[in-house]
Coordinates of C-alpha atoms in Angstrom, one line a residue:
Chain A
M1439 CA 12.3 -7.0 -10.7
N1440 CA 15.6 -5.3 -10.9
D1441 CA 14.6 -3.8 -14.2
A1442 CA 12.5 -1.5 -12.0
A1443 CA 15.5 0.6 -11.3
E1444 CA 16.4 1.1 -15.0
I1445 CA 13.5 3.3 -16.0
A1446 CA 14.9 6.5 -17.5
G1447 CA 13.1 9.7 -16.9
P1448 CA 10.8 10.0 -19.8
D1449 CA 11.2 13.0 -22.0
I1450 CA 7.7 12.5 -23.3
L1451 CA 6.3 13.4 -20.0
K1452 CA 7.8 16.7 -19.8
E1453 CA 5.6 18.1 -22.4
W1454 CA 2.5 16.6 -20.8
V1455 CA 2.7 17.0 -17.1
G1456 CA 1.3 20.2 -15.7
Q1457 CA 0.5 21.7 -19.1
P1458 CA -3.0 22.7 -20.2
R1459 CA -4.4 20.5 -23.0
V1460 CA -4.7 22.3 -26.3
Y1461 CA -7.3 20.6 -28.4
E1462 CA -7.1 20.3 -32.2
K1463 CA -9.9 22.2 -33.9
S1464 CA -9.4 21.0 -37.4
F1465 CA -11.0 17.7 -38.3
N1466 CA -9.5 15.0 -40.5
P1467 CA -12.1 12.3 -40.9
E1468 CA -9.7 9.8 -42.3
L1469 CA -7.3 10.2 -39.4
Y1470 CA -10.2 10.2 -37.0
H1471 CA -11.4 6.9 -38.4
E1472 CA -7.9 5.3 -38.4
V1473 CA -7.1 6.3 -34.8
Q1474 CA -10.5 5.3 -33.6
Q1475 CA -10.2 1.9 -35.3
F1476 CA -6.7 1.5 -33.8
I1477 CA -7.8 2.2 -30.3
F1478 CA -10.9 0.0 -30.7
R1479 CA -8.6 -2.8 -31.7
E1480 CA -6.3 -2.2 -28.7
A1481 CA -9.4 -2.3 -26.5
R1482 CA -10.4 -5.6 -28.1
L1483 CA -7.0 -7.1 -27.6
Q1484 CA -7.1 -6.1 -23.9
D1485 CA -10.6 -7.5 -23.5
I1486 CA -9.7 -10.9 -24.9
H1487 CA -6.2 -11.0 -23.2
D1488 CA -4.3 -11.3 -26.5
Y1489 CA -1.1 -10.3 -24.7
D1490 CA 1.4 -10.7 -27.5
A1491 CA -0.7 -8.7 -30.0
W1492 CA -1.2 -6.0 -27.4
E1493 CA 2.5 -5.8 -26.5
A1494 CA 3.3 -5.5 -30.2
L1495 CA 1.3 -2.2 -30.3
W1496 CA 4.0 -0.3 -28.3
T1497 CA 7.0 1.6 -29.6
D1498 CA 10.4 0.8 -28.2
D1499 CA 10.5 3.9 -26.1
A1500 CA 7.0 3.5 -24.8
L1501 CA 5.6 4.7 -21.5
Y1502 CA 2.5 3.2 -19.9
W1503 CA 1.3 5.3 -17.0
V1504 CA -1.7 4.9 -14.6
P1505 CA -1.3 7.7 -12.0
A1506 CA -2.8 7.6 -8.5
N1507 CA -4.2 10.5 -6.5
G1508 CA -4.8 12.8 -9.4
T1509 CA -4.4 13.5 -13.1
D1510 CA -1.2 15.5 -13.6
T1511 CA 0.9 14.1 -10.7
D1512 CA 4.7 13.9 -11.0
P1513 CA 5.4 10.2 -11.6
E1514 CA 9.0 10.9 -10.7
R1515 CA 8.0 12.0 -7.2
Q1516 CA 4.6 10.4 -6.5
M1517 CA 3.4 6.8 -6.5
S1518 CA 1.5 5.6 -9.6
L1519 CA -0.6 2.5 -10.0
I1520 CA 1.5 1.7 -13.1
Y1521 CA 4.5 3.5 -14.4
D1522 CA 6.0 1.1 -16.9
N1523 CA 8.7 1.7 -19.4
R1524 CA 9.0 -0.6 -22.3
S1525 CA 10.9 -3.3 -20.5
R1526 CA 8.5 -3.3 -17.6
I1527 CA 5.6 -3.6 -20.0
A1528 CA 7.3 -6.7 -21.3
L1529 CA 7.7 -8.0 -17.7
R1530 CA 4.0 -7.4 -17.0
I1531 CA 3.1 -9.4 -20.1
R1532 CA 5.6 -12.2 -19.2
Q1533 CA 4.0 -12.5 -15.8
L1534 CA 0.5 -12.7 -17.2
K1535 CA 1.7 -15.3 -19.7
T1536 CA 3.0 -17.6 -17.0
G1537 CA -0.5 -18.7 -16.2
R1538 CA 0.3 -18.3 -12.5
R1539 CA -0.6 -14.6 -12.2
H1540 CA -3.3 -15.7 -9.7
S1541 CA -5.3 -12.4 -9.9
Q1542 CA -5.7 -13.1 -13.6
T1543 CA -6.2 -16.9 -13.3
P1544 CA -8.9 -17.3 -14.5
P1545 CA -8.6 -14.0 -16.5
S1546 CA -11.2 -11.3 -15.8
Q1547 CA -14.0 -11.2 -18.3
L1548 CA -14.1 -7.8 -19.8
A1549 CA -16.0 -5.5 -22.1
R1550 CA -14.9 -1.9 -22.5
V1551 CA -16.5 1.0 -24.3
I1552 CA -14.3 3.7 -25.7
S1553 CA -15.7 7.1 -26.6
N1554 CA -15.3 10.9 -26.5
F1555 CA -12.3 11.0 -28.9
E1556 CA -10.6 14.4 -29.0
F1557 CA -7.4 15.2 -30.7
L1558 CA -4.8 17.4 -29.1
K1559 CA -2.5 19.8 -30.8
S1560 CA 0.8 18.2 -31.7
D1561 CA 4.0 19.9 -32.5
S1562 CA 5.4 16.8 -34.2
D1563 CA 4.2 14.0 -36.4
D1564 CA 3.0 12.2 -33.3
I1565 CA -0.8 12.0 -33.0
R1566 CA -2.1 13.0 -29.6
V1567 CA -5.6 11.9 -28.7
M1568 CA -7.8 11.6 -25.7
C1569 CA -10.8 9.4 -25.1
N1570 CA -12.9 8.0 -22.3
A1571 CA -13.2 4.4 -21.4
Q1572 CA -15.6 2.4 -19.3
I1573 CA -14.7 -1.1 -18.5
F1574 CA -17.0 -3.8 -17.1
E1575 CA -15.0 -6.5 -15.3
T1576 CA -16.3 -9.7 -13.8
N1577 CA -14.0 -12.1 -12.0
L1578 CA -14.0 -14.4 -9.0
R1579 CA -14.6 -11.5 -6.6
G1580 CA -17.6 -10.2 -8.5
D1581 CA -18.5 -7.3 -10.9
T1582 CA -16.6 -4.1 -11.0
M1583 CA -17.1 -1.0 -13.1
W1584 CA -14.0 1.1 -14.1
A1585 CA -14.0 4.5 -15.7
S1586 CA -11.1 6.4 -17.0
R1587 CA -9.9 9.4 -19.1
N1588 CA -7.1 8.2 -21.4
E1589 CA -4.4 10.1 -23.2
Y1590 CA -2.4 8.6 -26.0
T1591 CA 0.6 9.6 -28.1
L1592 CA 0.5 7.5 -31.3
R1593 CA 3.3 7.3 -33.8
R1594 CA 3.5 5.9 -37.3
V1595 CA 6.3 3.4 -37.4
E1596 CA 6.9 1.8 -40.9
G1597 CA 3.4 2.8 -41.8
E1598 CA 1.7 1.2 -38.8
L1599 CA 0.3 3.2 -35.8
K1600 CA 2.0 2.4 -32.5
I1601 CA 1.5 3.5 -29.0
A1602 CA 4.4 5.7 -27.7
Y1603 CA 2.5 6.8 -24.6
K1604 CA -0.7 5.8 -22.8
K1605 CA -1.9 7.4 -19.7
V1606 CA -5.0 6.0 -18.0
V1607 CA -6.5 8.4 -15.4
L1608 CA -8.9 6.3 -13.4
I1609 CA -11.7 8.6 -12.3
N1610 CA -11.5 7.1 -8.7
N1611 CA -7.7 7.0 -8.5
N1612 CA -7.7 8.8 -5.2
K1613 CA -9.9 6.2 -3.6
A1614 CA -9.3 2.7 -2.4
I1615 CA -9.8 0.4 -5.4
Y1616 CA -9.9 -3.3 -5.9
T1617 CA -7.1 -5.2 -7.6
L1618 CA -6.5 -4.0 -11.2
S1619 CA -4.4 -6.7 -12.8
F1620 CA -6.0 -6.9 -16.3
L1621 CA -4.6 -4.6 -18.9
V1622 CA -6.3 -1.3 -18.5
Chain B
M676 CA -11.5 -30.0 24.5
D677 CA -10.2 -30.4 28.0
G678 CA -13.3 -29.5 29.9
N679 CA -11.8 -26.3 31.3
I680 CA -13.4 -23.9 28.9
K681 CA -13.5 -20.4 30.5
S682 CA -14.6 -18.2 27.6
K683 CA -15.5 -18.3 24.0
W684 CA -11.9 -17.4 23.2
D685 CA -10.8 -20.8 24.6
E686 CA -12.9 -22.4 22.0
L687 CA -12.1 -20.0 19.1
I688 CA -8.4 -19.8 19.5
Q689 CA -6.5 -23.0 20.4
P690 CA -2.9 -23.8 20.0
G691 CA -2.2 -23.8 16.3
L692 CA -5.9 -23.6 15.5
V693 CA -8.2 -20.6 14.9
H694 CA -11.9 -20.7 14.2
G695 CA -13.0 -19.4 10.8
S696 CA -15.7 -17.1 12.3
L697 CA -12.9 -14.9 13.6
Y698 CA -12.5 -13.6 10.1
Y699 CA -16.2 -13.1 9.1
D700 CA -18.3 -12.6 12.2
E701 CA -19.5 -9.0 12.3
A702 CA -20.0 -9.1 16.1
I703 CA -16.4 -10.2 16.6
F704 CA -15.3 -7.3 14.3
K705 CA -17.2 -4.8 16.4
E706 CA -15.5 -6.3 19.5
E707 CA -12.1 -6.0 17.8
V708 CA -12.7 -2.3 17.1
E709 CA -13.3 -1.7 20.8
K710 CA -10.8 -4.0 22.3
I711 CA -7.9 -3.8 19.9
W712 CA -8.2 -0.7 17.6
F713 CA -9.4 1.7 20.3
R714 CA -7.1 0.4 23.0
T715 CA -3.7 -0.5 21.6
W716 CA -1.1 1.8 20.0
V717 CA -2.1 2.2 16.3
Y718 CA 0.3 3.6 13.7
I719 CA -1.3 6.8 12.3
G720 CA 1.2 8.3 9.9
H721 CA 4.7 9.8 9.5
E722 CA 5.6 13.3 10.5
S723 CA 7.1 14.0 7.1
E724 CA 3.6 13.7 5.6
I725 CA 2.8 17.1 7.3
P726 CA 6.1 19.0 7.1
N727 CA 4.7 22.5 7.4
K728 CA 2.7 24.3 10.0
N729 CA -1.1 23.9 9.4
D730 CA -0.6 20.8 7.1
F731 CA -3.1 18.1 7.7
V732 CA -3.9 14.7 6.3
T733 CA -6.7 12.2 6.9
K734 CA -5.6 9.0 8.6
S735 CA -7.5 6.4 10.6
I736 CA -7.7 4.2 13.7
G737 CA -9.5 1.1 12.5
P738 CA -12.6 2.2 10.7
M739 CA -12.5 5.7 12.3
P740 CA -11.0 8.6 10.4
V741 CA -8.4 10.7 12.2
L742 CA -7.0 14.1 11.2
M743 CA -3.2 14.2 11.6
V744 CA -2.4 17.8 11.8
R745 CA 0.7 20.0 12.3
D746 CA -0.8 22.8 14.3
S747 CA 0.0 26.5 14.1
N748 CA 2.7 25.9 16.8
G749 CA 4.3 23.1 14.8
D750 CA 3.1 20.4 17.1
I751 CA 1.4 17.3 15.9
Q752 CA -2.2 16.8 16.8
L753 CA -4.5 13.9 16.2
L754 CA -8.0 15.3 15.9
L755 CA -11.3 13.6 15.5
N756 CA -13.2 14.9 12.5
R757 CA -16.6 15.3 14.1
C758 CA -18.2 18.6 15.1
P759 CA -19.2 18.3 18.8
H760 CA -22.4 20.0 17.9
R761 CA -24.2 17.6 15.6
G762 CA -21.5 15.3 14.4
N763 CA -20.8 16.8 11.0
A764 CA -17.4 16.5 9.5
V765 CA -15.4 19.7 10.0
C766 CA -13.1 18.8 7.1
V767 CA -13.9 16.8 3.9
Q768 CA -10.6 17.3 2.2
E769 CA -8.2 14.3 2.4
K770 CA -5.3 16.7 3.0
G771 CA -4.3 20.3 2.8
N772 CA -3.1 23.3 4.7
R773 CA -5.3 25.3 7.0
A774 CA -5.2 26.8 10.4
R775 CA -8.9 26.5 11.1
F776 CA -11.7 24.0 10.5
T777 CA -15.2 25.2 10.1
C778 CA -18.2 22.9 10.2
P779 CA -20.5 23.7 7.3
Y780 CA -23.7 22.9 9.1
H781 CA -23.8 25.7 11.7
S782 CA -20.4 27.4 11.2
W783 CA -18.7 26.3 14.4
T784 CA -15.0 27.0 13.8
F785 CA -12.1 25.2 15.4
S786 CA -8.4 26.0 15.6
N787 CA -6.1 23.2 14.4
T788 CA -5.3 22.5 18.0
G789 CA -8.9 21.4 18.2
D790 CA -10.2 24.3 20.3
L791 CA -13.6 25.9 19.6
I792 CA -12.9 29.4 18.5
N793 CA -16.4 30.5 17.8
Y794 CA -19.9 29.6 16.6
A795 CA -22.5 31.4 14.6
F796 CA -25.0 33.7 16.5
P797 CA -23.2 33.3 19.8
E798 CA -25.8 35.2 21.8
G799 CA -27.7 31.9 21.9
Y800 CA -25.0 30.3 23.9
K801 CA -24.9 32.6 26.8
G802 CA -22.8 31.3 29.7
T803 CA -21.5 28.3 27.6
D804 CA -17.9 27.1 28.3
K805 CA -16.3 26.9 24.9
S806 CA -13.3 25.1 26.3
Q807 CA -15.6 22.0 26.8
L808 CA -16.7 22.0 23.2
G809 CA -13.4 21.4 21.3
L810 CA -12.9 18.6 18.8
G811 CA -12.2 15.1 20.1
K812 CA -8.6 14.0 20.1
V813 CA -6.8 10.7 20.1
T814 CA -6.1 10.2 23.8
R815 CA -2.4 9.5 23.6
V816 CA 0.0 10.5 20.8
T817 CA 3.7 9.5 20.6
N818 CA 6.3 10.1 18.0
Y819 CA 9.1 7.5 17.6
R820 CA 11.7 8.6 15.1
G821 CA 9.0 10.3 13.0
F822 CA 6.5 7.5 13.2
I823 CA 3.3 8.8 14.9
F824 CA 1.3 6.4 16.9
G825 CA -2.0 7.0 18.7
S826 CA -3.9 5.2 21.3
M827 CA -7.5 5.9 22.3
A828 CA -6.9 4.4 25.7
A829 CA -5.9 6.8 28.5
E830 CA -3.9 4.1 30.2
G831 CA -1.8 1.1 29.2
P832 CA 1.8 0.5 28.1
T833 CA 3.8 3.4 26.8
L834 CA 4.6 3.2 23.1
E835 CA 8.1 2.1 23.8
E836 CA 6.9 -0.7 26.1
H837 CA 4.4 -1.7 23.4
L838 CA 7.0 -1.8 20.7
G839 CA 9.5 -3.7 22.8
G840 CA 12.0 -5.5 20.7
A841 CA 10.3 -4.3 17.5
K842 CA 11.7 -0.9 18.2
R843 CA 15.0 -2.3 16.8
C844 CA 13.3 -2.6 13.4
L845 CA 12.3 1.0 13.3
D846 CA 15.8 1.9 14.2
Q847 CA 17.2 -0.5 11.6
L848 CA 15.0 1.2 9.0
C849 CA 16.0 4.7 9.9
D850 CA 19.7 3.7 10.0
N851 CA 19.6 2.8 6.3
S852 CA 19.0 6.5 5.6
P853 CA 22.3 8.4 5.5
T854 CA 20.6 11.2 7.5
G855 CA 19.0 8.7 10.0
E856 CA 15.6 9.9 8.9
I857 CA 13.0 8.5 6.5
E858 CA 10.3 10.3 4.6
I859 CA 6.9 9.3 3.5
S860 CA 6.4 11.7 0.7
A861 CA 5.3 9.9 -2.4
G862 CA 1.5 9.5 -1.6
F863 CA -0.2 6.2 -1.0
L864 CA -1.7 3.6 -3.2
Q865 CA -5.0 2.5 -1.7
H866 CA -5.8 -1.1 -2.4
R867 CA -9.3 -2.3 -1.4
T868 CA -9.8 -6.0 -0.7
R869 CA -12.9 -8.0 0.2
A870 CA -11.2 -9.8 3.0
N871 CA -10.7 -9.5 6.8
W872 CA -7.8 -7.4 8.0
K873 CA -6.2 -10.4 9.8
F874 CA -5.6 -12.3 6.6
I875 CA -3.4 -9.3 5.6
L876 CA -1.8 -9.1 9.0
E877 CA -0.8 -12.7 9.0
N878 CA 0.3 -12.8 5.4
E879 CA 3.0 -10.1 6.0
C880 CA 5.3 -12.5 7.8
D881 CA 4.1 -15.7 6.2
G882 CA 7.2 -16.9 4.5
Y883 CA 5.5 -20.0 3.3
H884 CA 3.5 -18.4 0.5
P885 CA 6.0 -16.4 -1.7
A886 CA 7.3 -19.5 -3.5
F887 CA 3.8 -20.2 -4.7
V888 CA 1.8 -17.0 -4.8
H889 CA 4.7 -15.1 -6.4
S890 CA 6.2 -17.8 -8.6
S891 CA 4.9 -16.0 -11.7
I892 CA 7.0 -12.9 -11.1
F893 CA 10.0 -14.8 -9.7
S894 CA 10.1 -17.0 -12.8
V895 CA 10.2 -14.1 -15.3
S896 CA 12.3 -11.6 -13.4
D897 CA 15.7 -11.8 -11.7
S898 CA 14.2 -11.1 -8.3
A899 CA 16.1 -12.8 -5.5
I900 CA 13.2 -12.5 -3.0
G901 CA 12.3 -16.1 -3.6
D902 CA 15.6 -17.3 -2.3
L903 CA 14.8 -15.9 1.1
Y904 CA 11.7 -18.1 1.5
G905 CA 12.9 -21.4 0.0
N906 CA 13.1 -24.7 1.9
E907 CA 16.8 -24.1 2.2
A908 CA 16.5 -20.5 3.4
V909 CA 18.6 -19.4 6.5
A910 CA 16.3 -16.5 7.1
V911 CA 14.3 -16.8 10.3
T912 CA 11.0 -15.5 11.6
R913 CA 10.9 -13.9 15.0
S914 CA 8.3 -12.9 17.5
F915 CA 8.8 -9.8 19.7
G916 CA 5.6 -10.4 21.7
Y917 CA 2.6 -7.9 21.6
G918 CA 1.8 -9.4 18.2
H919 CA 4.9 -7.9 16.5
V920 CA 6.6 -10.3 14.2
E921 CA 9.3 -10.2 11.6
V922 CA 11.1 -12.2 8.9
D923 CA 14.7 -11.6 9.5
P924 CA 16.8 -12.2 6.4
R925 CA 20.0 -10.9 7.9
P926 CA 21.6 -14.4 8.3
E927 CA 21.2 -14.7 4.5
F928 CA 22.6 -11.2 3.7
R929 CA 25.5 -11.7 6.1
R930 CA 26.3 -14.9 4.4
R931 CA 26.4 -13.0 1.1
D932 CA 28.5 -10.3 2.7
A933 CA 27.8 -7.8 0.0
P934 CA 26.5 -4.3 0.7
L935 CA 23.1 -3.6 -0.9
S936 CA 22.6 -7.2 -1.9
W937 CA 19.4 -6.9 0.2
F938 CA 18.2 -4.4 -2.4
G939 CA 19.2 -6.5 -5.4
T940 CA 21.9 -4.1 -6.3
T941 CA 25.6 -3.2 -5.6
A942 CA 27.5 -0.4 -4.0
E943 CA 28.9 0.6 -7.5
R944 CA 25.4 1.3 -8.8
L945 CA 24.5 3.7 -6.0
P946 CA 27.8 5.6 -5.4
D947 CA 26.2 8.8 -3.9
Y948 CA 24.2 6.9 -1.4
V949 CA 27.2 4.7 -0.4
K950 CA 29.4 7.8 0.0
Q951 CA 26.8 9.5 2.2
M952 CA 26.4 6.4 4.3
E953 CA 30.2 6.1 4.9
E954 CA 30.5 9.8 5.7
N955 CA 27.7 9.6 8.3
Y956 CA 28.3 6.3 9.9
G957 CA 32.0 5.6 9.2
P958 CA 33.0 2.9 6.7
D959 CA 32.6 -0.2 9.0
R960 CA 29.2 0.7 10.5
A961 CA 28.0 1.8 7.0
R962 CA 29.0 -1.5 5.5
Q963 CA 27.2 -3.4 8.2
I964 CA 24.0 -1.4 7.7
M965 CA 24.2 -1.9 4.0
I966 CA 24.7 -5.6 4.3
D967 CA 21.8 -6.1 6.8
G968 CA 19.4 -3.9 4.9
T969 CA 16.0 -2.8 6.0
P970 CA 13.6 -4.9 8.1
H971 CA 10.6 -7.0 7.2
T972 CA 8.4 -6.4 10.2
M973 CA 4.8 -6.4 11.1
I974 CA 4.0 -4.1 14.0
F975 CA 0.7 -5.1 15.4
P976 CA -1.9 -4.2 14.4
N977 CA -1.4 -2.1 11.3
L978 CA 2.1 -1.1 10.3
F979 CA 4.0 -3.3 8.0
I980 CA 7.5 -2.3 7.1
A981 CA 8.3 -4.3 4.0
E982 CA 11.9 -3.6 3.3
I983 CA 11.4 -0.7 0.9
Q984 CA 7.8 0.3 1.5
I985 CA 5.3 0.6 4.3
F986 CA 1.8 -0.8 4.3
V987 CA -0.8 0.5 6.7
I988 CA -3.7 -1.9 7.2
Q989 CA -7.1 -0.4 7.7
P990 CA -10.1 -2.6 8.6
V991 CA -13.4 -1.5 7.1
S992 CA -15.7 -4.3 8.1
A993 CA -15.3 -8.0 8.9
N994 CA -15.2 -8.6 5.1
E995 CA -13.5 -5.5 3.8
S996 CA -10.1 -3.9 4.3
I997 CA -7.8 -1.3 2.7
Q998 CA -4.1 -1.7 2.3
H999 CA -2.3 1.7 2.1
S1000 CA 1.1 1.4 0.6
T1001 CA 3.9 3.7 -0.4
A1002 CA 7.7 3.8 -1.0
I1003 CA 10.0 4.6 1.9
Q1004 CA 12.2 7.5 1.1
F1005 CA 15.6 8.2 2.7
K1006 CA 15.9 11.8 3.5
G1007 CA 18.5 13.4 1.4
A1008 CA 19.3 10.4 -0.8
P1009 CA 17.8 11.0 -4.3
D1010 CA 19.7 8.3 -6.1
I1011 CA 18.4 5.4 -4.0
N1012 CA 15.0 7.0 -3.5
R1013 CA 14.2 6.8 -7.2
R1014 CA 14.9 3.0 -7.2
L1015 CA 12.9 2.7 -4.0
R1016 CA 9.9 4.2 -5.7
Q1017 CA 10.3 2.3 -9.0
Q1018 CA 10.5 -1.0 -7.2
T1019 CA 7.7 -0.2 -4.9
M1020 CA 5.4 0.8 -7.8
G1021 CA 6.2 -2.4 -9.6
S1022 CA 5.5 -4.6 -6.6
V1023 CA 2.5 -3.2 -4.6
G1024 CA -0.9 -1.6 -5.0
P1025 CA -3.8 -2.8 -7.1
A1026 CA -1.7 -3.5 -10.2
G1027 CA 1.5 -4.6 -8.5
F1028 CA 3.3 -7.7 -9.6
L1029 CA 3.2 -9.0 -6.0
L1030 CA 0.3 -7.5 -4.1
A1031 CA -2.4 -8.1 -6.7
D1032 CA -1.8 -11.8 -6.1
D1033 CA -1.5 -11.6 -2.3
T1034 CA -4.8 -9.8 -2.3
E1035 CA -6.3 -12.4 -4.6
M1036 CA -5.4 -15.0 -2.0
Y1037 CA -7.0 -13.0 0.9
E1038 CA -10.2 -12.8 -1.1
R1039 CA -10.2 -16.5 -1.9
N1040 CA -9.5 -17.2 1.8
Q1041 CA -12.4 -15.0 2.8
R1042 CA -14.8 -16.7 0.4
G1043 CA -13.5 -20.1 1.4
L1044 CA -14.7 -19.5 5.0
E1045 CA -18.3 -19.5 3.7
I1046 CA -17.6 -23.2 3.6
R1047 CA -18.1 -24.2 7.2
Q1048 CA -16.1 -27.4 7.5
P1049 CA -13.5 -27.9 8.8
E1050 CA -14.2 -25.2 11.4
Y1051 CA -10.7 -24.3 12.2
L1052 CA -7.7 -23.0 10.2
Y1053 CA -4.5 -25.0 10.8
L1054 CA -1.5 -23.0 11.9
K1055 CA 0.8 -25.7 13.3
R1056 CA 3.6 -25.6 10.7
G1057 CA 7.0 -25.6 12.4
E1058 CA 5.7 -26.0 16.0
H1059 CA 8.4 -28.6 16.5
R1060 CA 11.2 -26.3 15.5
E1061 CA 10.4 -23.1 17.4
R1062 CA 13.4 -22.0 19.5
R1063 CA 14.7 -19.0 21.4
D1064 CA 17.4 -16.6 20.0
E1065 CA 20.1 -15.1 22.2
D1066 CA 17.7 -12.3 23.3
G1067 CA 15.0 -14.8 24.3
Y1068 CA 12.7 -14.1 21.3
L1069 CA 10.9 -17.0 19.7
I1070 CA 12.3 -17.8 16.3
A1071 CA 11.5 -20.3 13.6
H1072 CA 12.2 -21.2 10.0
S1073 CA 11.2 -18.5 7.6
T1074 CA 8.4 -20.6 6.2
D1075 CA 6.8 -21.5 9.5
D1076 CA 3.4 -20.4 11.0
M1077 CA 5.0 -19.2 14.2
P1078 CA 4.3 -15.5 13.4
S1079 CA 0.6 -16.3 13.0
R1080 CA 0.5 -18.3 16.2
E1081 CA 2.1 -15.4 18.0
I1082 CA -0.3 -12.8 16.5
W1083 CA -3.2 -14.9 17.7
K1084 CA -1.7 -15.3 21.2
H1085 CA -1.6 -11.6 21.5
Y1086 CA -5.0 -11.1 19.9
R1087 CA -6.5 -13.4 22.3
Q1088 CA -5.0 -11.6 25.3
M1089 CA -6.4 -8.3 24.0
M1090 CA -9.9 -9.7 23.3
E1091 CA -10.1 -11.5 26.7
A1092 CA -9.1 -8.3 28.6
K1093 CA -12.0 -6.6 30.3

C-alpha cells in the first residue's frame, strides 16, 4: 500500500472544509432529474457490487472521503475512515475484486435509500449537491442500519456526469461502528 | 487429565489448549474485569492527547470509562466519571477543556483534580467533610515516555516492573522520532466487533494469519508486509513475560540493511526526516534506528503498537469489543507524519484494507464457538521450536502460536490469583 503516501493534498477540499454551505435557491428541474438519476444509479451499482461500473463514475482527480469524529474535520490532520485519492479508490476496487476480501466474501446484501437532494452554490461548472442516505446491510454478522449525509461534486466529462468528490458523513462517525467494507 | 486438577483453570487452560468458554462465558468475563482489568496496569492514553491545562478526554479501563485530565496545575489525573452523590456522570462530553465538572442532577461541582468544590443548598450538609466526597480516581497512575498507564490496584508491580523487557519496545518507538517523542493527535477510529477481546489480543502477534487473511491486499498492492510472515521469514516472535509479546522483524530489516525499508520507503523520499534523525542521534545511531524501524508489540492487556499505529483494545462484554486505532505521529516531523497517517487510514479501522478482514475473522471465530465440539482451541504450532534468545526471552518462528501460549500462561496466573 505504498500508494498511500502518494495522495496529494486535494485542492478541492480547501473550498469545502470549514466553510458554511450556501444552498442554491434557483431550481432547474432538468438538472435536478439528471443528478438524481445519476446518484440513484451510483447507489444501485454500490448495492449490487458492480465494482467496475462504479469505479468508472469517478474523475481522474477524484477524492472519496468518509470522515471520522465529525463533519468538517481536517483530513490532512485527523484520521478518516476513508480518504482515498483516485489511485486508492482503484486499489480498494482491486482488493474487492480478488474475491478474498473476507469482510465482503460473501458480499453484504444492501439496499439504500437516497433522499433530501439539495444543490449548493457553485462558482464553477461543477455541480455541487447534498443528499441523505440510509443503507440497510445484512451480512454474516447480522443486520446493520447506516445513515449518512453525503456531499458530491459532479462534473461533466465528455457529456457524462462524473464524481469528482464524494464525502460521506456517517451520522454516528464519532461512535464505535462495525466493519464498513462495502462501498458506502 | 492427570488427576491433579486444582482449579477450573487447570481444566480450561492446558498446555497449547484453551477452552472455548473462555471467549464467550459472561461469568468469566466479569471475573476478568475484576482480576485483570481492575488489577493490572492498563494503557489509558498518551499525554499529547491533552496538551493544555484543563484538557480532558474520555478513556477506559476495561468496560469502565475514565476521564484523562490535565488539571489546572498541568498534572495528569485519571478521574472516575461518577458523581459520589447519586452516580450521575459529571461529564458527558468525549473531550474538551474545562477546569470544573458539574453534575447536572444536584449541581455538585468538582475541580479537575477531582476535589468537591461545592454543592447546591449547602446548609443541608452541615458538618459534612467535603474532602471525603471527591471524584473517584484510578488508584495508581504512571507516565512512561508519554504513555499513561493506570492501575486500580493499590499494590502490585510498578509499571516498569510490569513492562519488563517490553519497555524496550516503547523506547524503540520513541527513538524513531527525531525528537524522541511521539504524539497521538489525529483522533481515533473506533471499530466495534462482535467478538471477545482476547481474539484481538492474540491476533496482534499472530504471524500465521497475514498470508491468508490479508492475501487480497498483498496481491494487489506492493506491500512488503507479507514477506515478514512467510514460511521463509527470519522474523521472530518473542515473549517478555507478563503477557507482553512481539513480532520482531529486525532480523529481516537488518538483512536488507536499508534505512526506512521497514516503512516501505527510502531515505531519499523522506529527506527532512532523515536529516533530523542524523542531527539528533548522529549518523550511525540514526541509521541503525531507521533500519530497525518501529516495534510490533502487544503490551498486555490492551496496548498494541503496530509499527505505525497504536490500537487500544477495549472489552465491552464477553461477545463485544472495540478497537481504537490511530496513526502514531513523530513530534516535529511533518513529512513522515503525513505518510504515517495515510498508511494508517488505508490499513485500519472499519473500512481499512487490513483490519476489516481481521475483524471479520474475530467475528467468525466468536460465532464458531457456538459450536461446542471440539471443546478446546489448538495453540500448539511451533511448540517444538521454541528457544531462548541471548536475553533469556522465549522466541519462536514468526508464524508460531508461542505468543498466544504465553498470553494464556499470564492470563491464567492473573485469574488464579486470589
